[in-house]
GROMACS .gro file of C-alpha atoms in nm:
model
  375
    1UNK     CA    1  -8.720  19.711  -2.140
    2UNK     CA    2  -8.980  19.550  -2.412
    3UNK     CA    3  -8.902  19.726  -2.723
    4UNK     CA    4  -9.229  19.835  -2.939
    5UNK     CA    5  -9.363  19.639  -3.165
    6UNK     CA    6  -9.405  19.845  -3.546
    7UNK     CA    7  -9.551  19.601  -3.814
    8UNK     CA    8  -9.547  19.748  -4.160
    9UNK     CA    9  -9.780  19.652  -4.372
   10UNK     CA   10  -9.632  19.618  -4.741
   11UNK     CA   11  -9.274  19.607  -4.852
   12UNK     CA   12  -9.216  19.767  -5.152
   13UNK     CA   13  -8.964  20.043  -5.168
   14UNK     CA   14  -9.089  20.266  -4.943
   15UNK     CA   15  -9.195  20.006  -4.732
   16UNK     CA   16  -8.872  19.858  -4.731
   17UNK     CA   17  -8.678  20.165  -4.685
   18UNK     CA   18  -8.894  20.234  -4.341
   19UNK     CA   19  -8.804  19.922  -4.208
   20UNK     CA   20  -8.430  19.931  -4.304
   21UNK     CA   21  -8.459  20.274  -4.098
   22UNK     CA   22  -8.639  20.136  -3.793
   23UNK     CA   23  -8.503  19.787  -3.775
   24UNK     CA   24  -8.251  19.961  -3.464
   25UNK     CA   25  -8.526  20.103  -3.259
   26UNK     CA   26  -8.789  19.847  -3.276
   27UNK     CA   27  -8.874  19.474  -3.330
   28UNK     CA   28  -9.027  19.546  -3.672
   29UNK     CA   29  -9.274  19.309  -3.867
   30UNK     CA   30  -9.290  19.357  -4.275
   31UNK     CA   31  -9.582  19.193  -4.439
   32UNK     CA   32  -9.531  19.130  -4.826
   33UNK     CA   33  -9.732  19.015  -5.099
   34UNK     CA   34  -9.401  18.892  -5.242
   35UNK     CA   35  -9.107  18.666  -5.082
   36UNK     CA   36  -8.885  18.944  -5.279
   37UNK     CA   37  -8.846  19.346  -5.286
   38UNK     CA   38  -9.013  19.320  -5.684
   39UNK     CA   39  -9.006  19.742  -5.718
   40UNK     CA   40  -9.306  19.871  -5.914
   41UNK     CA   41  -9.051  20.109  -6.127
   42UNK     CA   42  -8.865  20.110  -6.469
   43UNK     CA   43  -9.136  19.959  -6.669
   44UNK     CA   44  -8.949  20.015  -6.976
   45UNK     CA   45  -8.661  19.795  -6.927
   46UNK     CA   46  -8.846  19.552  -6.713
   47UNK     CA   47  -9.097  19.441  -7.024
   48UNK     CA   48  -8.776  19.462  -7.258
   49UNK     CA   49  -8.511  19.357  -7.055
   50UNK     CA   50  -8.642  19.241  -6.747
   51UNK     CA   51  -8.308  19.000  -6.660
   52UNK     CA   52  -8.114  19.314  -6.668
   53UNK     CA   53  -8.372  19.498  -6.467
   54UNK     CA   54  -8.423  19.231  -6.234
   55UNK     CA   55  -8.002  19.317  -6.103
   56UNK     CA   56  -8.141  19.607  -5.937
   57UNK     CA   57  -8.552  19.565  -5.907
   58UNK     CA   58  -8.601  19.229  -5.769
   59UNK     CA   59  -8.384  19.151  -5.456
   60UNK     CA   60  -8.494  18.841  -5.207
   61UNK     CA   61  -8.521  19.061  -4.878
   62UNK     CA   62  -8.268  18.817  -4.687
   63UNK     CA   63  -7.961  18.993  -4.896
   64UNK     CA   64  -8.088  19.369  -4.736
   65UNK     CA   65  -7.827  19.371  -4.459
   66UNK     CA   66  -8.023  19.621  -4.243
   67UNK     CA   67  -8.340  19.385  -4.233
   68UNK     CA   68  -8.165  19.066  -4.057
   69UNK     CA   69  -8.345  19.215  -3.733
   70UNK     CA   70  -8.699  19.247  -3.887
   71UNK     CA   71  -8.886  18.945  -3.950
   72UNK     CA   72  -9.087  18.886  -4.278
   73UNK     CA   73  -9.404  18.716  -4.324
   74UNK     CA   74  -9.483  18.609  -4.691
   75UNK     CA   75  -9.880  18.642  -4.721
   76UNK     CA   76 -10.104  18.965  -4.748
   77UNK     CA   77 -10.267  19.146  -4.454
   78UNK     CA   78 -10.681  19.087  -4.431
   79UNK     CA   79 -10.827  19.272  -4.155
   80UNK     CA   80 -10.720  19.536  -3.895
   81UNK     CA   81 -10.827  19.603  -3.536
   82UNK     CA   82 -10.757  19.956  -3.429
   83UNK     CA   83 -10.896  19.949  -3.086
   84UNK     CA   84 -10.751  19.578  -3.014
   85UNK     CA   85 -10.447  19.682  -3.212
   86UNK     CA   86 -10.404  19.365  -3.445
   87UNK     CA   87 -10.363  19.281  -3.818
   88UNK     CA   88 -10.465  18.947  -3.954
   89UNK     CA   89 -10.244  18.803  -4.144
   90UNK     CA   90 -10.305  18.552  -4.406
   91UNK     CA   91 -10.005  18.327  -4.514
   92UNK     CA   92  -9.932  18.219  -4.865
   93UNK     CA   93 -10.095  17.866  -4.745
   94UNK     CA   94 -10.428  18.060  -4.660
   95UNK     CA   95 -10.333  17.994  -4.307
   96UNK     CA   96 -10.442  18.319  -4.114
   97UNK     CA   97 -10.210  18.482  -3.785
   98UNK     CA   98 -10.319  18.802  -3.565
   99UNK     CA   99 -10.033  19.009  -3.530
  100UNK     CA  100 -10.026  19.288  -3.246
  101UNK     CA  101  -9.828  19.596  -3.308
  102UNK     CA  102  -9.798  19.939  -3.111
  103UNK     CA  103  -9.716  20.150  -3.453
  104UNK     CA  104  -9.888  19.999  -3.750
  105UNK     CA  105  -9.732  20.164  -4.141
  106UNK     CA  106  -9.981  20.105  -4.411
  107UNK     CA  107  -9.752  20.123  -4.798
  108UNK     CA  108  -9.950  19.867  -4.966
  109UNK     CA  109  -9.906  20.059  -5.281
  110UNK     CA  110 -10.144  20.039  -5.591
  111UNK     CA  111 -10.280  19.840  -5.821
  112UNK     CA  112 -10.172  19.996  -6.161
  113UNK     CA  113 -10.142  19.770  -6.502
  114UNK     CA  114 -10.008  19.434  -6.450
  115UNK     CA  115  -9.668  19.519  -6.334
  116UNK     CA  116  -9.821  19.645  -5.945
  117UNK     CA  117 -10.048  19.372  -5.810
  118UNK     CA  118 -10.117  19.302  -5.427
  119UNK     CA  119 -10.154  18.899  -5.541
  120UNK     CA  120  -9.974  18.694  -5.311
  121UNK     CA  121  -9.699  18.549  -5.564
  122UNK     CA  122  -9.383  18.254  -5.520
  123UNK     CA  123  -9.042  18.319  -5.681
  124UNK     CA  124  -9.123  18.131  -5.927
  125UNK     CA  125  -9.464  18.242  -6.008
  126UNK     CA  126  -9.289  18.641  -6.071
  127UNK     CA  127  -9.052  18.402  -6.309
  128UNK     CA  128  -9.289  18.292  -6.528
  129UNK     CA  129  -9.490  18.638  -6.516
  130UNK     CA  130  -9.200  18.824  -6.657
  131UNK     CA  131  -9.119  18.571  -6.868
  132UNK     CA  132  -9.445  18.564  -7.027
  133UNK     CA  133  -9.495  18.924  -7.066
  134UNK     CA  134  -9.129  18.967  -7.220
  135UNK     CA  135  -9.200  18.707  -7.469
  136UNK     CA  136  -9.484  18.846  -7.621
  137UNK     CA  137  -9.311  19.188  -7.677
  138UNK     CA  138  -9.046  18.966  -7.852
  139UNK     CA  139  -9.270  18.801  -8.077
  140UNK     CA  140  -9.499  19.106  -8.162
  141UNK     CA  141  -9.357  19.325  -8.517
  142UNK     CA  142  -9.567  19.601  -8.434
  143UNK     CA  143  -9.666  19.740  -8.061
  144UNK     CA  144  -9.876  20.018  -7.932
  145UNK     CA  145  -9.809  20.161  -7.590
  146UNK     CA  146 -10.129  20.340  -7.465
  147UNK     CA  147 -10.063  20.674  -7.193
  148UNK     CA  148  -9.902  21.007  -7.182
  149UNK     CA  149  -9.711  20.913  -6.850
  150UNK     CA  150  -9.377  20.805  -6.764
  151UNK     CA  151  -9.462  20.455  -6.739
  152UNK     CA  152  -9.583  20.445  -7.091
  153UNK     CA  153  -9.334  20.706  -7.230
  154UNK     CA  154  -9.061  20.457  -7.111
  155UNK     CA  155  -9.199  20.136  -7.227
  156UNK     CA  156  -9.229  20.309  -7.552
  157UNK     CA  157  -8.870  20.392  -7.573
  158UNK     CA  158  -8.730  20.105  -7.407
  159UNK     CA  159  -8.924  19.914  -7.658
  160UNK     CA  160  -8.799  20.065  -7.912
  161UNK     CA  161  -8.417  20.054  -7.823
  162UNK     CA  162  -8.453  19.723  -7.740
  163UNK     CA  163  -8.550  19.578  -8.059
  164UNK     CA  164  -8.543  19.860  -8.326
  165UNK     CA  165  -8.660  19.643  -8.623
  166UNK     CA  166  -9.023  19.687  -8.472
  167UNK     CA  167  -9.298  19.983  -8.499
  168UNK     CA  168  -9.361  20.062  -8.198
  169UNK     CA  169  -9.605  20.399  -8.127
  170UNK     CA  170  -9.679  20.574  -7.825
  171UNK     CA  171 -10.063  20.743  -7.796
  172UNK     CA  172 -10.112  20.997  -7.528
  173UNK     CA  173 -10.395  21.200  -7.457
  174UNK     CA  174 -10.319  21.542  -7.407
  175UNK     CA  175 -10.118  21.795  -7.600
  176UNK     CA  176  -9.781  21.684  -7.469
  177UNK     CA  177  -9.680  21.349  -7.255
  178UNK     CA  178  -9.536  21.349  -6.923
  179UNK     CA  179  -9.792  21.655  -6.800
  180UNK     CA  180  -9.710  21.646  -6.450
  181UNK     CA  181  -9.327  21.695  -6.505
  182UNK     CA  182  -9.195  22.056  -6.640
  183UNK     CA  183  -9.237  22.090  -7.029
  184UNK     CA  184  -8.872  22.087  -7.080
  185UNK     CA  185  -8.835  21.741  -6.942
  186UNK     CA  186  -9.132  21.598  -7.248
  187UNK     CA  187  -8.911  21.849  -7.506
  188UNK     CA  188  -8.627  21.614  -7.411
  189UNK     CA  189  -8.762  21.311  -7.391
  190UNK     CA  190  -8.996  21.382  -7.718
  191UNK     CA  191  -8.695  21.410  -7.863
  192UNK     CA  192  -8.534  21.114  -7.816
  193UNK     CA  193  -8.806  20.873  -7.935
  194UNK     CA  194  -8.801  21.003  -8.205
  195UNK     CA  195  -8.424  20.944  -8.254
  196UNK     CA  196  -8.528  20.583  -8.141
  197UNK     CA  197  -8.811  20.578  -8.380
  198UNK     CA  198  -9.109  20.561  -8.190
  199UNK     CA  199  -9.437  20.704  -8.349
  200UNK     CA  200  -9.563  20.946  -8.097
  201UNK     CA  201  -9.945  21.073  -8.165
  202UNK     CA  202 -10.078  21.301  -7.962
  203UNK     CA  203 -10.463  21.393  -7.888
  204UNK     CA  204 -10.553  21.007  -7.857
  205UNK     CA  205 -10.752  20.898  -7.576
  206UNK     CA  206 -10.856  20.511  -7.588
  207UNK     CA  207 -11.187  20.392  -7.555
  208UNK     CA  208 -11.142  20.139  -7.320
  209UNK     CA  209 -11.344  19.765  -7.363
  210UNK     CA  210 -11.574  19.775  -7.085
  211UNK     CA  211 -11.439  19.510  -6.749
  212UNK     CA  212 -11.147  19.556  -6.873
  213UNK     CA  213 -10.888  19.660  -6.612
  214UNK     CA  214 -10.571  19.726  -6.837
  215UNK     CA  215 -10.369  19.465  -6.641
  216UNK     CA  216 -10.303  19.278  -6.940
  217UNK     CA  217 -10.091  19.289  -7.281
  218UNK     CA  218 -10.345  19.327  -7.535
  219UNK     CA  219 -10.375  19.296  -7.946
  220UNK     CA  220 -10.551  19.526  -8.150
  221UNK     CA  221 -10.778  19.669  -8.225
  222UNK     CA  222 -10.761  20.039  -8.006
  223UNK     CA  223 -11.030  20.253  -8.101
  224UNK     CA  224 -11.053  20.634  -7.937
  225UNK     CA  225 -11.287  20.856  -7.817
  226UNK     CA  226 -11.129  21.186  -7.979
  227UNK     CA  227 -11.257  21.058  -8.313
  228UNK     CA  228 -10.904  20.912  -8.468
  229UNK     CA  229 -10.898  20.596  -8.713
  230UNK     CA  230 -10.878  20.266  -8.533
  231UNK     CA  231 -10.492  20.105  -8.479
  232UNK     CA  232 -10.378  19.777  -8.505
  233UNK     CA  233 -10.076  19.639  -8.335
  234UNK     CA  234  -9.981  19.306  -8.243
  235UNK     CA  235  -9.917  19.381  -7.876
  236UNK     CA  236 -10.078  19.682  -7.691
  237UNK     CA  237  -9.950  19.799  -7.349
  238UNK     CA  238 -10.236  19.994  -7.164
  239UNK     CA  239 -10.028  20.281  -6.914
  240UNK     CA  240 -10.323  20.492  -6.866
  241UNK     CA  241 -10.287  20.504  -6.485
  242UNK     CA  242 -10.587  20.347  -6.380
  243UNK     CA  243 -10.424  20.316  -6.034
  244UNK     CA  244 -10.659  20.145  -5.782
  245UNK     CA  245 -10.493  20.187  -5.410
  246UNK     CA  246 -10.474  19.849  -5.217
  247UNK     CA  247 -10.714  19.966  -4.926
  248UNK     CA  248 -10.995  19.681  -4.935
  249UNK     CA  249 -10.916  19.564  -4.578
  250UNK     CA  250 -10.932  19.910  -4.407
  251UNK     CA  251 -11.170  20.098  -4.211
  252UNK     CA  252 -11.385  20.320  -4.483
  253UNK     CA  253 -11.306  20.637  -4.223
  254UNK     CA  254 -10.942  20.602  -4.270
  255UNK     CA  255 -11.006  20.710  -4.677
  256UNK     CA  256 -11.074  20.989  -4.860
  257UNK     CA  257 -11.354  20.917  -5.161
  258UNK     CA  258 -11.048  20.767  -5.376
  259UNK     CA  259 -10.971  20.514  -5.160
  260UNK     CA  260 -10.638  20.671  -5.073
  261UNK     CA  261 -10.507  20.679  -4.715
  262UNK     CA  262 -10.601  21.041  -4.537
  263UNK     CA  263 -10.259  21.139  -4.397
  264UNK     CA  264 -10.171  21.481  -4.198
  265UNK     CA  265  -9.819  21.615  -4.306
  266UNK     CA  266  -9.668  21.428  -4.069
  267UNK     CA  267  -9.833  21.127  -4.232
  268UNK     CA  268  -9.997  21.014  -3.937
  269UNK     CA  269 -10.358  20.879  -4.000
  270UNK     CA  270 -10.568  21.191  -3.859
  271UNK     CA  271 -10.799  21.013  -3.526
  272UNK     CA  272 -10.528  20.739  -3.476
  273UNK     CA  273 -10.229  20.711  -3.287
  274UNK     CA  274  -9.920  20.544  -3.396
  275UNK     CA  275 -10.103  20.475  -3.751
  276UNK     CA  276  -9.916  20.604  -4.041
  277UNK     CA  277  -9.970  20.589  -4.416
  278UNK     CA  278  -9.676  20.597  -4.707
  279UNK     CA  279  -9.602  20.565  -5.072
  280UNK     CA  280  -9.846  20.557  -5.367
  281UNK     CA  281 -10.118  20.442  -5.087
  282UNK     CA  282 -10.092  20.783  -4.889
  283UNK     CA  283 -10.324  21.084  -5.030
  284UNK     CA  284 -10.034  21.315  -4.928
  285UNK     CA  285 -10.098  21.531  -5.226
  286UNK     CA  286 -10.265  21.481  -5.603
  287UNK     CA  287  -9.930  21.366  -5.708
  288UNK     CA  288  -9.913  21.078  -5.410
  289UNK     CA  289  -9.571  21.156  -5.398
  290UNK     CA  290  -9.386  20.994  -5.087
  291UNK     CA  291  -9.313  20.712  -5.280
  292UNK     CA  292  -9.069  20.928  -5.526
  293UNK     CA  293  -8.930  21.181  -5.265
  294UNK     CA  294  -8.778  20.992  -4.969
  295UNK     CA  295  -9.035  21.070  -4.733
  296UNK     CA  296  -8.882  20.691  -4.608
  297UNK     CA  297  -8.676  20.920  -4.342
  298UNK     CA  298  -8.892  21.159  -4.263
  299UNK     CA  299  -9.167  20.912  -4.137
  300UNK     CA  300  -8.916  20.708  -3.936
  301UNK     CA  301  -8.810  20.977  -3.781
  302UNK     CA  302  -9.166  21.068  -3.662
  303UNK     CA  303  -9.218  20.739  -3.574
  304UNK     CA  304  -8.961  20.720  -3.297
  305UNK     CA  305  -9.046  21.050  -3.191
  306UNK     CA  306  -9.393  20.922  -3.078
  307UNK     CA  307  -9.344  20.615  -2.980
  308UNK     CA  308  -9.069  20.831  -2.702
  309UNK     CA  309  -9.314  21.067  -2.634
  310UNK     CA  310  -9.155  21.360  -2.858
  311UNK     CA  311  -9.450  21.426  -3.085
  312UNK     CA  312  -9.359  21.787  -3.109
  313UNK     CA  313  -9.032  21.700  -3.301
  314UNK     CA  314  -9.224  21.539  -3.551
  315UNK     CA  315  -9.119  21.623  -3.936
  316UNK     CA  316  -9.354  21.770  -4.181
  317UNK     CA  317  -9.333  21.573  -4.577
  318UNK     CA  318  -9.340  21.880  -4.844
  319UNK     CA  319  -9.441  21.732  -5.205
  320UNK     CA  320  -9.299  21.886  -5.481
  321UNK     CA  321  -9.531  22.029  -5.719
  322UNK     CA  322  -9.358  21.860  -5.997
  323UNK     CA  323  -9.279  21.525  -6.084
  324UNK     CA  324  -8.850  21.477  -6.145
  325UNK     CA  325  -8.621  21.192  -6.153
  326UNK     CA  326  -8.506  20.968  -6.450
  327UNK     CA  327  -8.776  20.905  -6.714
  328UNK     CA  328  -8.631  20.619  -6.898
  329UNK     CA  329  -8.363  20.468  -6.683
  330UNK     CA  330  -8.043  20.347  -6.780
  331UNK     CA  331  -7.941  20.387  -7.154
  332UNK     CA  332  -7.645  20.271  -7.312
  333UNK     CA  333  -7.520  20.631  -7.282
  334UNK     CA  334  -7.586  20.699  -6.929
  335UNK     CA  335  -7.845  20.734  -6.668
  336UNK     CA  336  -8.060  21.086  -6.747
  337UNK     CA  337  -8.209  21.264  -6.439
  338UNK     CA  338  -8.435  21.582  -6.460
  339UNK     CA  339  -8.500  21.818  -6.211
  340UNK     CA  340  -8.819  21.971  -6.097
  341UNK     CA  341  -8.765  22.278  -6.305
  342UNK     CA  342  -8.708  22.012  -6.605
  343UNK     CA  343  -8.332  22.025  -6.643
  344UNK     CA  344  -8.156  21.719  -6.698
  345UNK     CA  345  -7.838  21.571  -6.582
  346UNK     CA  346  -7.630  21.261  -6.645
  347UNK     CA  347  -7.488  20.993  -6.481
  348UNK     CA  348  -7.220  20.869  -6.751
  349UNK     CA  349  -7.235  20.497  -6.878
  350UNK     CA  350  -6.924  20.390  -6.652
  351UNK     CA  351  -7.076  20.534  -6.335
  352UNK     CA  352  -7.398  20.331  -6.310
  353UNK     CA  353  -7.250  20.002  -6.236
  354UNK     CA  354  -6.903  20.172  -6.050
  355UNK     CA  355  -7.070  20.426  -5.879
  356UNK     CA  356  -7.432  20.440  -5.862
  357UNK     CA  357  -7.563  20.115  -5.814
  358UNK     CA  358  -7.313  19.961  -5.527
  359UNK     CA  359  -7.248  20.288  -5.344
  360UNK     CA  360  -7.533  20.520  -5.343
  361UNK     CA  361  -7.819  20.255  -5.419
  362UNK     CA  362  -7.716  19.973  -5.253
  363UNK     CA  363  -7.466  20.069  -4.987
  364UNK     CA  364  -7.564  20.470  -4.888
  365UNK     CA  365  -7.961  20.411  -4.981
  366UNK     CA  366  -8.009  20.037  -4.874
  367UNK     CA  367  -7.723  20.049  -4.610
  368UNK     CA  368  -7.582  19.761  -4.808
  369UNK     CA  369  -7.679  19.415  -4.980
  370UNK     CA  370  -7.546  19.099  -4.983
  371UNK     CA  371  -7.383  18.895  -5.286
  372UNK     CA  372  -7.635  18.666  -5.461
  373UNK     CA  373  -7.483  18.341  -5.331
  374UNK     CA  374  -7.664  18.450  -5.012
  375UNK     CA  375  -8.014  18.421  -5.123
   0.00000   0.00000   0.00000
């Protein structure tokens, strides 16, 4: 019996993670932008220190153990037939190839800054880009990090931990950073830059140079909107979540007036069978929060219920209504996690390399990965 075809547009972590999960049950086809899983989180150390980062945020797909089933085209899909079901694929030597599919998962992701691009990139072009970007945090004495989200919030203290003989200052908008997590998690956090140093300013909403699209490192000036005096800084890092989804080559009735992918609960696309939507792509709630909650499983699951003819078993995604997890990743003194209701725990120094990393990341999460003399 043929088995169905699933191609799955995208593979970043959630991406990934669906494949890994239906790499048993069907031939599955990943398309990536990237030859390399190249995660979108952990800003903070990946600007300032993006070879330690890179151990656990940049992993060649062919050391993934459960994807030696699913075959990987390096390129970026164009165009999409739903009635003919087909994607066009275009290959990183502009070459283009019409894939057919019976289940078809869009997780392109998002645009957002210039660490989450959909352009097609080599090894060794992601090499030079965090290269580049690293250096001129290294060279800069002062810095300005620009957002009240956890993106910015951890570039500022990363930044700061990283190379403490720097000013670095963090400008947020609103009253308090992080807003969509619980206040206790920004009372914590708050805290701790300023232990590290960090300036933090509330009330300050940049004025943003028109065309620009924040996807680059900057130097000063910033000017602001809510009146304050211009600041100068020698390398400005723009967080401000101007997230663009990566939905140009999709049908404009698939799309809510965002852009975003218009998903049921299920996250089937509503009008079209076997098409699903997942990650920071998928207008599951105002939060976009598949990406963050596992809802990896959840949409396998459903998967292989239709494509057997069990719809009714499908499983419903429930978003939190908060944002949780770490904030600033692995510290010298641990790894600090907060809950939805903003209480943190921690993962002790020792564990993250003994415990965390190779059994719940990479073995229970990943279902194991390869030694690098494998790539």
């Amino acid at each position: 019996m043929t088995r169905p075809r699933v191609v799955i547009a995208g593979l970043g972590d959630t991406g990934l993670l669906t494949a890994i999960h239906l790499s048993r049950h069907a031939d599955v086809v990943g398309v990536s932008s990237k030859p390399e899983l190249l995660s979108g989180q952990e800003l903070g150390l990946r600007v300032s220190r993006p070879q330690v980062w890179a151990r656990d945020h940049r992993i060649p797909f062919g050391r993934f153990r459960k994807l030696d089933g699913v075959r990987t085209i390096h390129g970026s899909v164009s165009a999409v037939d739903l009635g003919n079901r087909t994607v066009t694929v275009v290959d990183t030597g502009g070459a283009e190839m019409v894939e057919r599919f019976d289940a078809l998962v869009i997780s392109t992701g998002v645009r957002n800054g210039f660490w989450r691009h959909p352009d097609v990139q080599s090894a060794a072009e992601i090499d030079a880009e965090l290269r580049s970007v690293h250096r001129r945090f290294d060279s800069a004495g002062s810095i300005a990090v620009i957002g009240g989200g956890a993106a910015a919030v951890s570039a500022a203290a990363n930044l700061a931990a990283t190379w403490p003989d720097k000013r670095v200052d963090l400008y947020h908008p609103g009253d308090r950073a992080l807003p969509r997590h619980h206040p206790r998690t920004w009372q914590n956090v708050h805290a701790r830059l300023t232990r590290l140093g960090v300036g933090v300013h509330a009330g300050h909403r940049a004025a943003v140079p028109a065309g620009f699209a924040c996807d680059e490192v900057t130097t000063g000036p910033v000017r602001w909107t809510t009146g304050q005096d211009t600041v100068e800084a020698d390398a400005v890092l723009w967080a401000i979540g101007r997230v663009v989804p990566n939905t140009a080559w999709l049908p404009a009735d698939l799309l809510d007036e965002s852009g975003f992918i218009r998903v049921t609960p299920e996250l089937r696309v509503p009008g079209h069978d076997l098409v699903y939507a997942i990650g920071d792509v998928a207008a599951t709630d105002d939060l976009r929060s598949s990406a963050r909650n596992r809802a990896d499983r959840i949409l396998a699951h459903n998967i292989r219920a239709d494509l057997s003819g069990r719809s009714g078993r499908a499983r419903r995604f429930a978003p939190p209504k908060r944002r949780w997890g770490s904030v600033l990743g692995a510290q010298p003194d641990g790894l600090q996690v907060f809950a939805a209701n903003g209480r943190p725990f921690r993962f002790p120094a020792w564990t993250i390399d003994t415990i965390l990393q190779p059994w719940i990341v990479r073995r229970g999460i990943y279902g194991g990965i390869r030694g690098k003399d494998t790539d």
